[in-house]
Coordinates of C-alpha atoms in Angstrom, one line a residue:
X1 CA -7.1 -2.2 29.3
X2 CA -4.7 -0.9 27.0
X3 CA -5.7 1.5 24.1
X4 CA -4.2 -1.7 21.8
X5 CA -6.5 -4.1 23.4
X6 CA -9.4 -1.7 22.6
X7 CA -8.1 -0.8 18.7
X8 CA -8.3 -4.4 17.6
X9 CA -11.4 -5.5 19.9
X10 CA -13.8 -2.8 18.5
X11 CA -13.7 -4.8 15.4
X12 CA -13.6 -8.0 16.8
X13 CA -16.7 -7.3 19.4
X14 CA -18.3 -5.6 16.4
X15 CA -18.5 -8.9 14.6
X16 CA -20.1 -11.0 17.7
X17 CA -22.8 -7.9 17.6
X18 CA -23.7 -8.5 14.0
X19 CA -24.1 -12.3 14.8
X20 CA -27.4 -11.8 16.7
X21 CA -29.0 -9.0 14.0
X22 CA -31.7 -9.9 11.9
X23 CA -30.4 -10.4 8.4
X24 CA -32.6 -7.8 6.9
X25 CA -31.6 -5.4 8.9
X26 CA -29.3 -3.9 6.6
X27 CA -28.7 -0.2 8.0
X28 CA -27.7 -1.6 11.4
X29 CA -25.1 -3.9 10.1
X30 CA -23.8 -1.2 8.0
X31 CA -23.3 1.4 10.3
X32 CA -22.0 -1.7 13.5
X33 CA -19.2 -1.8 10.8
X34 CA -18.8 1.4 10.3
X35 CA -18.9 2.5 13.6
X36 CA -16.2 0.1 15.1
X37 CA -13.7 0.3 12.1
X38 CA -13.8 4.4 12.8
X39 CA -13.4 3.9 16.3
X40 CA -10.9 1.7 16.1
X41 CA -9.4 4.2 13.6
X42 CA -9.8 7.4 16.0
X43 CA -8.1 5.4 18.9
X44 CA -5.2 4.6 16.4
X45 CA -4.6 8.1 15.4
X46 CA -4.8 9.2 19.2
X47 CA -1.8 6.2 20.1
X48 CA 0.0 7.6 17.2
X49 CA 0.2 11.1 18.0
X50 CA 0.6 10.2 22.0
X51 CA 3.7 8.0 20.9
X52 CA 6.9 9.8 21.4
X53 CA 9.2 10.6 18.6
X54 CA 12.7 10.6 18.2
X55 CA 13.4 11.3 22.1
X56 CA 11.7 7.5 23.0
X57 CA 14.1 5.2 24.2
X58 CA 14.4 2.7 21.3
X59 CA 13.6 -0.6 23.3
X60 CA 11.0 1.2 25.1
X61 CA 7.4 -0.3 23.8
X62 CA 4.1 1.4 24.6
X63 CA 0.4 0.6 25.3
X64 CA 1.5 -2.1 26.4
X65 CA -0.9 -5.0 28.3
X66 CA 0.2 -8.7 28.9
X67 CA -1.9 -11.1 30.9
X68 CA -0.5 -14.9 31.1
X69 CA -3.0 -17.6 29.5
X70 CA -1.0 -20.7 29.3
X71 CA 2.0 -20.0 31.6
X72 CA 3.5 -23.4 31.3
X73 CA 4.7 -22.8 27.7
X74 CA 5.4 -19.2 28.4
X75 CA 2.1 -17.9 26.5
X76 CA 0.9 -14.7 27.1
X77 CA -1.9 -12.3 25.8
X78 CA 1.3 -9.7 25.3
X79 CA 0.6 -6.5 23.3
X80 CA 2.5 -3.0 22.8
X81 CA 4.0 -1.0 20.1
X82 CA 7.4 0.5 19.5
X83 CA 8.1 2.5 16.3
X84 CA 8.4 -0.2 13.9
X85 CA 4.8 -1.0 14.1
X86 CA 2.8 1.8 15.5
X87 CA 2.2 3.2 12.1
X88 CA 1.5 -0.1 11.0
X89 CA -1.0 -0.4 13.3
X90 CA -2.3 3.1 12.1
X91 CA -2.0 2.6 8.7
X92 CA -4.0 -1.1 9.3
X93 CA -6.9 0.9 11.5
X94 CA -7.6 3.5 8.8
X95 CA -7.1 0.9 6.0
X96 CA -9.7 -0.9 7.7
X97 CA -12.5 2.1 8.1
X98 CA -11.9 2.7 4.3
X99 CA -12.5 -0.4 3.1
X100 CA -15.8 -0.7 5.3
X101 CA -17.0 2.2 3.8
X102 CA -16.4 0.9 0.3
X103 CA -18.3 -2.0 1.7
X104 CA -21.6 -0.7 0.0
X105 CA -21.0 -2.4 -3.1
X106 CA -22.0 -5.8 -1.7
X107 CA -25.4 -6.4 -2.3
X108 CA -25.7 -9.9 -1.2
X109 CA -25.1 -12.1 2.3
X110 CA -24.0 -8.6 3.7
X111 CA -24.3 -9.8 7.4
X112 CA -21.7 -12.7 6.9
X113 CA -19.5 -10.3 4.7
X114 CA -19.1 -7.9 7.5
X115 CA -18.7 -10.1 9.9
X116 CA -16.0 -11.7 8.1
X117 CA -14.6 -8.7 7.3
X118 CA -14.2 -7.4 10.9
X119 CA -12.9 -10.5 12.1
X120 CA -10.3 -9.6 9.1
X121 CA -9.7 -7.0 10.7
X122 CA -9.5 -7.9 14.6
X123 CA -7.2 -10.4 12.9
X124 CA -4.4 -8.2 11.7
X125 CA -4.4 -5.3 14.0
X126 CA -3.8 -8.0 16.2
X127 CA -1.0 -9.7 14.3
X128 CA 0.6 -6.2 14.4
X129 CA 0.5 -5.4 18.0
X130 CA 1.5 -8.4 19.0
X131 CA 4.4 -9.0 21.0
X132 CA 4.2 -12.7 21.5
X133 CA 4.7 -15.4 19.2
X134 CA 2.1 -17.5 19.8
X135 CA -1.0 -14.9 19.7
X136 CA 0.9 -13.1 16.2
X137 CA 0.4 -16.3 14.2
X138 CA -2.5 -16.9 15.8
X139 CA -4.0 -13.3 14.7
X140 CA -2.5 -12.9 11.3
X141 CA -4.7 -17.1 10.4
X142 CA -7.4 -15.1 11.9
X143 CA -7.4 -12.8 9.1
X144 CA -5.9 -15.0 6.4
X145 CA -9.3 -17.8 6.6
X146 CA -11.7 -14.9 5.7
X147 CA -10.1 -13.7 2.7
X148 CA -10.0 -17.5 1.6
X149 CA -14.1 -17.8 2.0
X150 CA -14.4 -13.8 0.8
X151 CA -12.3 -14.3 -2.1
X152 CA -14.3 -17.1 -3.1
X153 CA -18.1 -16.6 -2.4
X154 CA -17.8 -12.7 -3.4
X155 CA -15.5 -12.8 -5.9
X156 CA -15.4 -11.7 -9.4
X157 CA -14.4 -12.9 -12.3
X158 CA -14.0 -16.7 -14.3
X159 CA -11.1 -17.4 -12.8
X160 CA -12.0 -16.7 -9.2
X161 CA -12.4 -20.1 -7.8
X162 CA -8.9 -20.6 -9.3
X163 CA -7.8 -17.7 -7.5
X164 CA -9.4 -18.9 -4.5
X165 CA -7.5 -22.3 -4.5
X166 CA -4.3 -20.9 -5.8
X167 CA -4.1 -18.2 -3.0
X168 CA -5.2 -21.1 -0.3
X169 CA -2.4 -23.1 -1.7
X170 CA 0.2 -21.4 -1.6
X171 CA -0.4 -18.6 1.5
X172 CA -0.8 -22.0 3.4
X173 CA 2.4 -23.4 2.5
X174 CA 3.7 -20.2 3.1
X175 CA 2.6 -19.9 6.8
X176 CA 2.9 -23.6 7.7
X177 CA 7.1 -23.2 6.4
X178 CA 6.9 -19.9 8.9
X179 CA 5.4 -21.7 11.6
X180 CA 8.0 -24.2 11.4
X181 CA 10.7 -22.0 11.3
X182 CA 8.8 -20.1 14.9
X183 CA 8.8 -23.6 16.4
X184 CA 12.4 -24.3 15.9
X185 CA 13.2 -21.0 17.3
X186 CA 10.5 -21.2 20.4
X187 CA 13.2 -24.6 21.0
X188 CA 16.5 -23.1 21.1
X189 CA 15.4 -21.6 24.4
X190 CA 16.4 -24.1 27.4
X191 CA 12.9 -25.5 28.6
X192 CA 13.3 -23.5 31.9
X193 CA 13.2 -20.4 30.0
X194 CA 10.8 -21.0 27.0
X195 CA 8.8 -18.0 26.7
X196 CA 6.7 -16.6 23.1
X197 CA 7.1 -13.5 24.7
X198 CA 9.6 -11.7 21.0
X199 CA 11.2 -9.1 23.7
X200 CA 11.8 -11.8 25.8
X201 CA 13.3 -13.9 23.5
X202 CA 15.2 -10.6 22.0
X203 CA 17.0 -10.3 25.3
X204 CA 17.8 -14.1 25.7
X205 CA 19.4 -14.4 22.5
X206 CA 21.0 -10.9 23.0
X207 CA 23.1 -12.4 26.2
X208 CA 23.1 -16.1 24.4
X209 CA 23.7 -15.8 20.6
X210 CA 22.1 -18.6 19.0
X211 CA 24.8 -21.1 17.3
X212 CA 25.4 -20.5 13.7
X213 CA 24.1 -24.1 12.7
X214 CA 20.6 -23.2 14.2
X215 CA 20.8 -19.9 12.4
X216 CA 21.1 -21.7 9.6
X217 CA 18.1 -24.3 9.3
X218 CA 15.3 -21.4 10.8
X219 CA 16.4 -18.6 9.2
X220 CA 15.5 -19.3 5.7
X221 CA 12.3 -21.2 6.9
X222 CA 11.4 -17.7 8.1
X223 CA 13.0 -16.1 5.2
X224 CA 10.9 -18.1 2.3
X225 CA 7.2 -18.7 4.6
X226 CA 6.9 -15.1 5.5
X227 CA 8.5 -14.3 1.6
X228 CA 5.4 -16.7 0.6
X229 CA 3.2 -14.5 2.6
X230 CA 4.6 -11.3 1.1
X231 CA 4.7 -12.5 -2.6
X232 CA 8.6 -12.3 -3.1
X233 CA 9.5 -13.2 -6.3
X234 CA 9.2 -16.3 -7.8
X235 CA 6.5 -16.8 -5.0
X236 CA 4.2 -14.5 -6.0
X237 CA 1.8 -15.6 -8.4
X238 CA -0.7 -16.2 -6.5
X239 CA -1.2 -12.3 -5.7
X240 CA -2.3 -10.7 -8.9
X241 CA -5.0 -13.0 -10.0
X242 CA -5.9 -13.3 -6.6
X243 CA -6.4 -9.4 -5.8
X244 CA -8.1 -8.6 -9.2
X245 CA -10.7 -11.5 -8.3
X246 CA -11.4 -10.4 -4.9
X247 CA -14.0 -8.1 -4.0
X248 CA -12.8 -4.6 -3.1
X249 CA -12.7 -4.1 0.8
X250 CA -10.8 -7.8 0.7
X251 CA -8.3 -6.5 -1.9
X252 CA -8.0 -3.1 0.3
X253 CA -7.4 -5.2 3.3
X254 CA -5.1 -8.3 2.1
X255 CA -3.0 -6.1 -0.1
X256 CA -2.6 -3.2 1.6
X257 CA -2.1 -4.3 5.7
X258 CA -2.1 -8.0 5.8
X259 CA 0.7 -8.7 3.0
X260 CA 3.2 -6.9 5.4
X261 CA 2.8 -9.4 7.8
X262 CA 5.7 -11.4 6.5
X263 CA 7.7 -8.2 6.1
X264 CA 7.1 -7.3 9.4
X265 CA 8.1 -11.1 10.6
X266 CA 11.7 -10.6 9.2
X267 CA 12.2 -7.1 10.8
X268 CA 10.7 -7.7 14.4
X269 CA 12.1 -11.9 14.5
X270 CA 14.5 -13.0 12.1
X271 CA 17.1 -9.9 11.9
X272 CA 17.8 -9.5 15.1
X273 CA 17.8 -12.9 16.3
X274 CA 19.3 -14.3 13.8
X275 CA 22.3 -12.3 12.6
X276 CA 24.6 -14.0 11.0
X277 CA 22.2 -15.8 8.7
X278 CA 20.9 -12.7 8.1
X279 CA 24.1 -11.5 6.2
X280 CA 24.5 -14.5 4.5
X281 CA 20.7 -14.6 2.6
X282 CA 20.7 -10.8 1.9
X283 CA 22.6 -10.8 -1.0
X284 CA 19.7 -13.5 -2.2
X285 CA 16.9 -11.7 -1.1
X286 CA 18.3 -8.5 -2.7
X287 CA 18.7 -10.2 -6.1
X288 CA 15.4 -11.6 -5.9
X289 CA 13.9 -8.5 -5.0
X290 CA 14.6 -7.7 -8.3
X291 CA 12.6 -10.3 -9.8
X292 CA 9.9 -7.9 -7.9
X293 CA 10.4 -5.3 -9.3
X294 CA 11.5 -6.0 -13.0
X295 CA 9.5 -9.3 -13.6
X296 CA 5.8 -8.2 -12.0
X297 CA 6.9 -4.5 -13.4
X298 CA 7.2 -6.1 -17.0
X299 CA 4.4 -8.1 -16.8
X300 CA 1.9 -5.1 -15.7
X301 CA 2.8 -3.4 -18.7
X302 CA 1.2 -6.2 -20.4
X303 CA -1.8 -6.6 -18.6
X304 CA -5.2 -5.4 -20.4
X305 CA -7.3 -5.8 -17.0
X306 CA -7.2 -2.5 -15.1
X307 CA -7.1 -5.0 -11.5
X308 CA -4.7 -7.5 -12.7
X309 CA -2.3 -4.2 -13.7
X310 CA -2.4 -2.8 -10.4
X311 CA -2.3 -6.4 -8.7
X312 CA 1.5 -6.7 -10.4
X313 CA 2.5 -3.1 -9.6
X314 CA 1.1 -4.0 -6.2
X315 CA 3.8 -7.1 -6.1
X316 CA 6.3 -4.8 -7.9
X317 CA 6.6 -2.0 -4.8
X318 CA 7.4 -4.8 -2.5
X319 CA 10.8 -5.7 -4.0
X320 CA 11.7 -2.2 -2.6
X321 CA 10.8 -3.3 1.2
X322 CA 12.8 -6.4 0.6
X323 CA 15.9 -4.2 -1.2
X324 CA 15.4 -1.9 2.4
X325 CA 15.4 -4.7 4.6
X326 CA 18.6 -5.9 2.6
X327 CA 20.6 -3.1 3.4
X328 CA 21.0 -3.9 7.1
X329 CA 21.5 -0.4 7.6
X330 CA 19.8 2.2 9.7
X331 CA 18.2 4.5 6.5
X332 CA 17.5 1.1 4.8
X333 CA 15.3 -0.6 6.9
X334 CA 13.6 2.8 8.2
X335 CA 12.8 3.4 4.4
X336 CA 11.5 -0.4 4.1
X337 CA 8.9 0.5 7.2
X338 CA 8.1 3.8 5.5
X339 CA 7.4 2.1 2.3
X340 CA 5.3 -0.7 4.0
X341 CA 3.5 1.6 5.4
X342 CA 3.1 4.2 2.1
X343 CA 2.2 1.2 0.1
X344 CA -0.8 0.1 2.4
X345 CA -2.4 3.3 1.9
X346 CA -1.4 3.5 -1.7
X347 CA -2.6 -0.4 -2.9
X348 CA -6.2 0.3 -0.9
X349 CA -6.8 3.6 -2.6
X350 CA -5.9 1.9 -6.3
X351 CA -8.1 -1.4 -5.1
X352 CA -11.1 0.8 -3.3
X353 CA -10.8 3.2 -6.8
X354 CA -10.9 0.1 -9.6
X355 CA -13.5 -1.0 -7.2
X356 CA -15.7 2.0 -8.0
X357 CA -15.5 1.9 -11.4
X358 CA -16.1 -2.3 -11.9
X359 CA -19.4 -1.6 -9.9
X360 CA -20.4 1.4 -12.4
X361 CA -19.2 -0.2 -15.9
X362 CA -19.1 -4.0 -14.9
X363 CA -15.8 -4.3 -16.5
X364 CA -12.0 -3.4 -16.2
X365 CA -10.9 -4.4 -19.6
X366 CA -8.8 -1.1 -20.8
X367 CA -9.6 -1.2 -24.2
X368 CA -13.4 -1.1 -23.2
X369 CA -12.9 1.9 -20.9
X370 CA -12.1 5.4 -22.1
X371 CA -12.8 8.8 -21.5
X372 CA -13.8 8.0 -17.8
X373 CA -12.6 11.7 -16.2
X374 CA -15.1 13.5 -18.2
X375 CA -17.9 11.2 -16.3
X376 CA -16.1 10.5 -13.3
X377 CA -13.9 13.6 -12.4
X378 CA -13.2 12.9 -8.5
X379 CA -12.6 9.1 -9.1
X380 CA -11.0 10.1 -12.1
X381 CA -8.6 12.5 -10.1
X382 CA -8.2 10.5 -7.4
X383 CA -6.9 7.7 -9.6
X384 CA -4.5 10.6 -11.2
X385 CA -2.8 10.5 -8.0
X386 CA -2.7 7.6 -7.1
X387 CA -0.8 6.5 -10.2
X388 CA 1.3 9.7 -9.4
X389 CA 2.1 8.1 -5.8
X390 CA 2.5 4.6 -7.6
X391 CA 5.1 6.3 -9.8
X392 CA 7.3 8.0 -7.1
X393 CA 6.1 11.4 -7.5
X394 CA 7.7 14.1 -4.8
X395 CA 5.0 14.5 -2.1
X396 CA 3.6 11.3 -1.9
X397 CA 4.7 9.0 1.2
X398 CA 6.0 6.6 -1.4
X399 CA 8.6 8.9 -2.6
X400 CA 10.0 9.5 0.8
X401 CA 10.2 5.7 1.5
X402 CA 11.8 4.4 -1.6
X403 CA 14.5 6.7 -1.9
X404 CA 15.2 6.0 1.9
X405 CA 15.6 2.2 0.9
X406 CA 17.8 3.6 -2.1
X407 CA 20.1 5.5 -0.2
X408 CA 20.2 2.6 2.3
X409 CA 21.1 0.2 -0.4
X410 CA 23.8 2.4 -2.6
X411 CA 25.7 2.6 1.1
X412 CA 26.3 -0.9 0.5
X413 CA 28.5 -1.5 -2.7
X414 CA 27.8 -5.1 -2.4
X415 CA 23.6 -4.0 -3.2
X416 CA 25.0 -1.3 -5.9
X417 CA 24.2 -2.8 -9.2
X418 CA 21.0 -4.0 -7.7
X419 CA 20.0 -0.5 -6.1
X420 CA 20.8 0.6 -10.3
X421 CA 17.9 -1.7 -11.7
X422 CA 15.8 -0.9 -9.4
X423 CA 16.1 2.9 -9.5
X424 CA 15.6 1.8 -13.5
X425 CA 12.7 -0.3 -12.7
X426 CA 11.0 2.1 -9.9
X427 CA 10.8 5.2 -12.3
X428 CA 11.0 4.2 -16.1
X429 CA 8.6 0.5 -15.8
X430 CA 6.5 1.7 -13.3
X431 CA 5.3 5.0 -15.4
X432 CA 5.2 3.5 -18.3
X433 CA 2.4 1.3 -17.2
X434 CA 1.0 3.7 -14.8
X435 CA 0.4 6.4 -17.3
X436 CA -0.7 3.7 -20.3
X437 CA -3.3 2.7 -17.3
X438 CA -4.2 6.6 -16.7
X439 CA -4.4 7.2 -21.0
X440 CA -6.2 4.2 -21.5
X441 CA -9.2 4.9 -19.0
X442 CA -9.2 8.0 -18.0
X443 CA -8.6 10.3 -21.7
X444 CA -9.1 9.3 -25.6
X445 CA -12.9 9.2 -26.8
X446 CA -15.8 9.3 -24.5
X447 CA -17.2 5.3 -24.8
X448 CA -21.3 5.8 -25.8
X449 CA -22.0 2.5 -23.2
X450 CA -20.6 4.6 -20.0
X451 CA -23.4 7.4 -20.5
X452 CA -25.3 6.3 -17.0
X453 CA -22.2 5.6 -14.7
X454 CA -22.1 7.7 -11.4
X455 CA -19.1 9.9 -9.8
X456 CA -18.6 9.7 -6.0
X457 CA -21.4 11.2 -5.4
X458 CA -22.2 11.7 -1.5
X459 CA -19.5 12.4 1.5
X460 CA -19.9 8.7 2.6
X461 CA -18.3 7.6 -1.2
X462 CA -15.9 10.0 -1.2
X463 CA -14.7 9.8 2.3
X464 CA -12.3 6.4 2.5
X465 CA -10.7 7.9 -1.1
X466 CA -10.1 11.6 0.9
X467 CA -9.0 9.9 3.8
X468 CA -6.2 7.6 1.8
X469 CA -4.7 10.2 0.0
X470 CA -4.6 12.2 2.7
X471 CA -2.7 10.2 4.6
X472 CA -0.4 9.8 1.3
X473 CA 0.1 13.2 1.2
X474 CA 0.4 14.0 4.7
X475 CA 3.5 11.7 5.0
X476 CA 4.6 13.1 1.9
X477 CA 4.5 15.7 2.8
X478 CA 6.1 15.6 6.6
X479 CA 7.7 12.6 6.2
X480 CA 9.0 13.2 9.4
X481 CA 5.9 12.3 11.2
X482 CA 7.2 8.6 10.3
X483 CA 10.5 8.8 10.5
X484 CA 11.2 10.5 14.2
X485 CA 8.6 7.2 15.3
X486 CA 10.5 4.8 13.3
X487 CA 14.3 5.2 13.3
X488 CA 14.8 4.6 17.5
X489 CA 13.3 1.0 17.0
X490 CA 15.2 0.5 13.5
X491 CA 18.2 1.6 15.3
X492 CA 18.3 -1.1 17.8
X493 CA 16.8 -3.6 15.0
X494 CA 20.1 -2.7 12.6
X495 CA 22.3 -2.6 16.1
X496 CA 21.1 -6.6 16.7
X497 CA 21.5 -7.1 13.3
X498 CA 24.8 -6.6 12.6
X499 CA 26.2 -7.9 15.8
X500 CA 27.8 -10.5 14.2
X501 CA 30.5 -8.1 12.7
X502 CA 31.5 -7.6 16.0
X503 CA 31.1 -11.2 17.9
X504 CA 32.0 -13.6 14.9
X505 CA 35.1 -13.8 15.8
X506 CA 34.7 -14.4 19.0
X507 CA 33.3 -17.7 20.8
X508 CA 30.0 -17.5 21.7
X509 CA 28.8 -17.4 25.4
X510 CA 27.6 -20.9 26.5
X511 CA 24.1 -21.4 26.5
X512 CA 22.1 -22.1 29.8
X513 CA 20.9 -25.8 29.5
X514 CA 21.6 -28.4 26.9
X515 CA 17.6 -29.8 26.5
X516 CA 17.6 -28.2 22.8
X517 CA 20.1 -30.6 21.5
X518 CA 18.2 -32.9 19.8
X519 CA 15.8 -30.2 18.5
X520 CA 17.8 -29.5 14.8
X521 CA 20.3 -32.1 14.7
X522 CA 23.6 -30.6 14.4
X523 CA 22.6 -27.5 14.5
X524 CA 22.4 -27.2 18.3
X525 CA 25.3 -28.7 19.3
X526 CA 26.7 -25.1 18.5
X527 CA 24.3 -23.8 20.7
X528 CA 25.0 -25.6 23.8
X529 CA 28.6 -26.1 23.0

């Protein structure tokens, strides 16, 4: 089996273990968590640093392992990473081991947390490795149901069966208008060569563009469901309330890996295959991008809950993935996989840190905090730099990523005034509310009530904080690491993207077959002209 298959099993076997032991057995279930999500970690690591940098031939997946299941409609078991998602799948695995560890808060139900949270898991390590259609929908609504039932039986919080509902609502919606938009384009294949399998459909639609009409109809159905899934502006209020009223590891997990899911969509499906759509819905993505990051950057700085600040700034930082992916160019979109992958480690450190302190104080109303670094110097530290990585700050992955999108986006004079704000929005919103959050908790008078809280005492508490802003620093650091894994995939992505510069004024090659013409109206008859 393929080191893939055996990352997002681990999990995924871990879960049928905890089934069958005894619910008082706390300990074991613990350390079955623990144990698979840092296996699955370690193997992660080991693919990452196996995977070859900027010598690997760009359409040139790895690990790969595809076994047919229903060969009639061309579905496959079909795994393997390239360099757009093998740090995704890193940055998911060690996501994942972090926010079991922070696991020990819950005191109650533990065995059917754990096991939800490991099928969470299984779920989107799986979405991210795979390479057929079918089985990455299927994966990523194998994470999304958990966090539904998490959200909602472990929550926190008055409003958090309104969160529940509102983030059922509207990530439903969201993946149903996705799914749509995947069926569509499973049916502008000629039946005879219907196949889930993305590089397979990559290499149909590289010899047979699809017609413009058809690019038309699915391209925004994938452009708005995975948007829903991502939280793009105006489609994105279900995300704050619903991180600051789920329970940590959730938050870690949902808002950190799984949110990219839709983001990862539009870079491995919808920009290459659909071209020419593409360039006509960036301009409106890139504007509404900046309802990202000046709306949800405007409204943190009014928040008063600690969670519900960093739930905005959390929706904020993915207006600069969308400005990335805008770009169409080469730096752009290897900046917007940089900065999906700096934010995941980055949004579970700020989740797994507020986590800490509601569990010590039972609050994360501002005003009632105070003074927290004198009792809590490592999690008050660690929450130093994470607001410091939040901000931008040279030497934190984030810093690396967004001015990669940047540089991507002032290359296109079309995205200029819009690459302006955001600059404005990254660096003067973003630490205005990030260092308000740091005052406001962290210095000023010592609150009498907070006398008994607790630091990060042991190794086991302090390890999934060491381990995130490790890996923050590390790519910081040697951004490199990323970049020489990312930019031989991007380059190929950008390549198909931008094809139609070159073949729009041409007539399109025929299309094998004419079975798809009553699939989207109109649109079709392009196609099989």
């Amino acid at each position: 089996m393929s080191t893939l298959t055996y990352i997002l099993g681990w999990p995924l076997l871990a879960a049928v273990v905890l089934a069958f032991v005894p619910r008082n057995y706390r300990f074991v279930m613990r350390l079955v968590a623990l144990g698979a999500t840092a296996i699955s970690a370690l193997l992660a690591i080991k693919m990452f640093l196996l995977f070859p940098g900027a010598e690997a031939n760009a359409d040139g997946y790895r690990f790969v392992q595809q076994l047919p299941w229903v060969e009639s409609l061309g579905i496959s078991y079909f795994v393997g990473v390239d360099g757009i998602n093998v740090g995704l799948v890193l940055m998911g695995a060690i996501v994942a081991f972090a926010a079991a560890c922070c696991s020990w808060e819950i005191k109650e139900r533990e065995k059917e947390f754990y096991i939800l949270l490991l099928v969470m898991t299984g779920g989107i390590l799986g979405a991210f490795a795979s390479l057929d259609l079918f089985f990455f929908y299927f994966f990523h609504e194998l994470a999304l149901v958990p966090t539904f039932i998490m959200i909602g039986v472990w929550g926190r919080g008055e409003q958090k069966n309104f969160a529940t509902f509102q983030i059922t609502l509207y990530l439903s919606v969201g993946a149903l208008i996705a799914l749509a938009g995947l069926i569509l384009l499973y049916l502008q294949v000629p039946e005879a060569q219907r196949t889930f399998s993305i590089p397979g459909l990559v290499a149909f639609f590289h010899e047979n563009p699809m017609g413009p009409g058809a690019q038309r109809i699915i391209f925004p159905l994938l452009l708005f469901g995975f948007g829903i899934l991502v939280s793009l502006w105006p489609f994105h209020s279900w995300a704050p309330l619903g991180y600051g009223s789920a329970p940590s590891p959730t938050a870690m997990l949902h808002a950190g890996v799984l949110k990219k899911f839709g983001l990862y969509g539009l870079i491995r499906v919808a920009l290459p295959l659909m071209p020419e759509a593409a360039h006509g819905w960036m301009h409106v993505l890139a504007w509404l991008c900046l309802g990202n990051i000046l709306w949800c950057g405007l409204t943190a700085m009014r928040q008063r809950d600690l969670n519900l600040l960093v739930g905005n700034s959390s929706v904020a930082h993915m207006g600069f993935i969308f400005l990335g992916i805008a770009s169409l160019n080469l730096i752009g979109v290897t900046g917007a996989v940089f900065v999906m992958i700096a934010h995941g480690f980055l949004a579970a450190l700020t989740f797994g840190l507020t986590g800490h302190l509601y569990h010590q104080t039972g609050t994360l109303e501002m005003k009632q905090l105070g003074g927290l670094l004198r009792k809590l110097p490592f999690i008050g530290a660690a929450l130093v730099m994470a607001a410091m990585a939040g901000c931008g700050l040279p030497g934190f992955a984030n810093f690396a990523g967004e001015v990669s999108v940047f540089f991507g986006a002032w290359s296109q004079p079309a995205l200029r005034v819009v690459m302006v704000l955001a600059v404005w929005g990254a660096f003067i919103i973003g630490a205005v509310y990030m260092l308000r959050a740091v005052r406001t908790v962290l210095h000023g008078p010592e609150q009498a009530a907070w006398a008994g809280i607790a630091d990060a005492g042991n190794l086991w508490r302090k390890l999934p904080f060491v381990v995130l802003l490790g890996a923050l620093i590390l790519f910081g650091f040697v951004p490199r690491l990323l970049t020489d894994k990312i930019k031989p995939a991007a380059e190929q992505i950008v390549a198909m993207a931008n094809t139609v510069r070159d073949t729009s004024a041409t007539e399109h090659p025929p299309m094998a077959g004419s079975q798809t013409a009553s699939l989207v109206g109109d649109a079709t008859t392009e196609v099989t002209r």
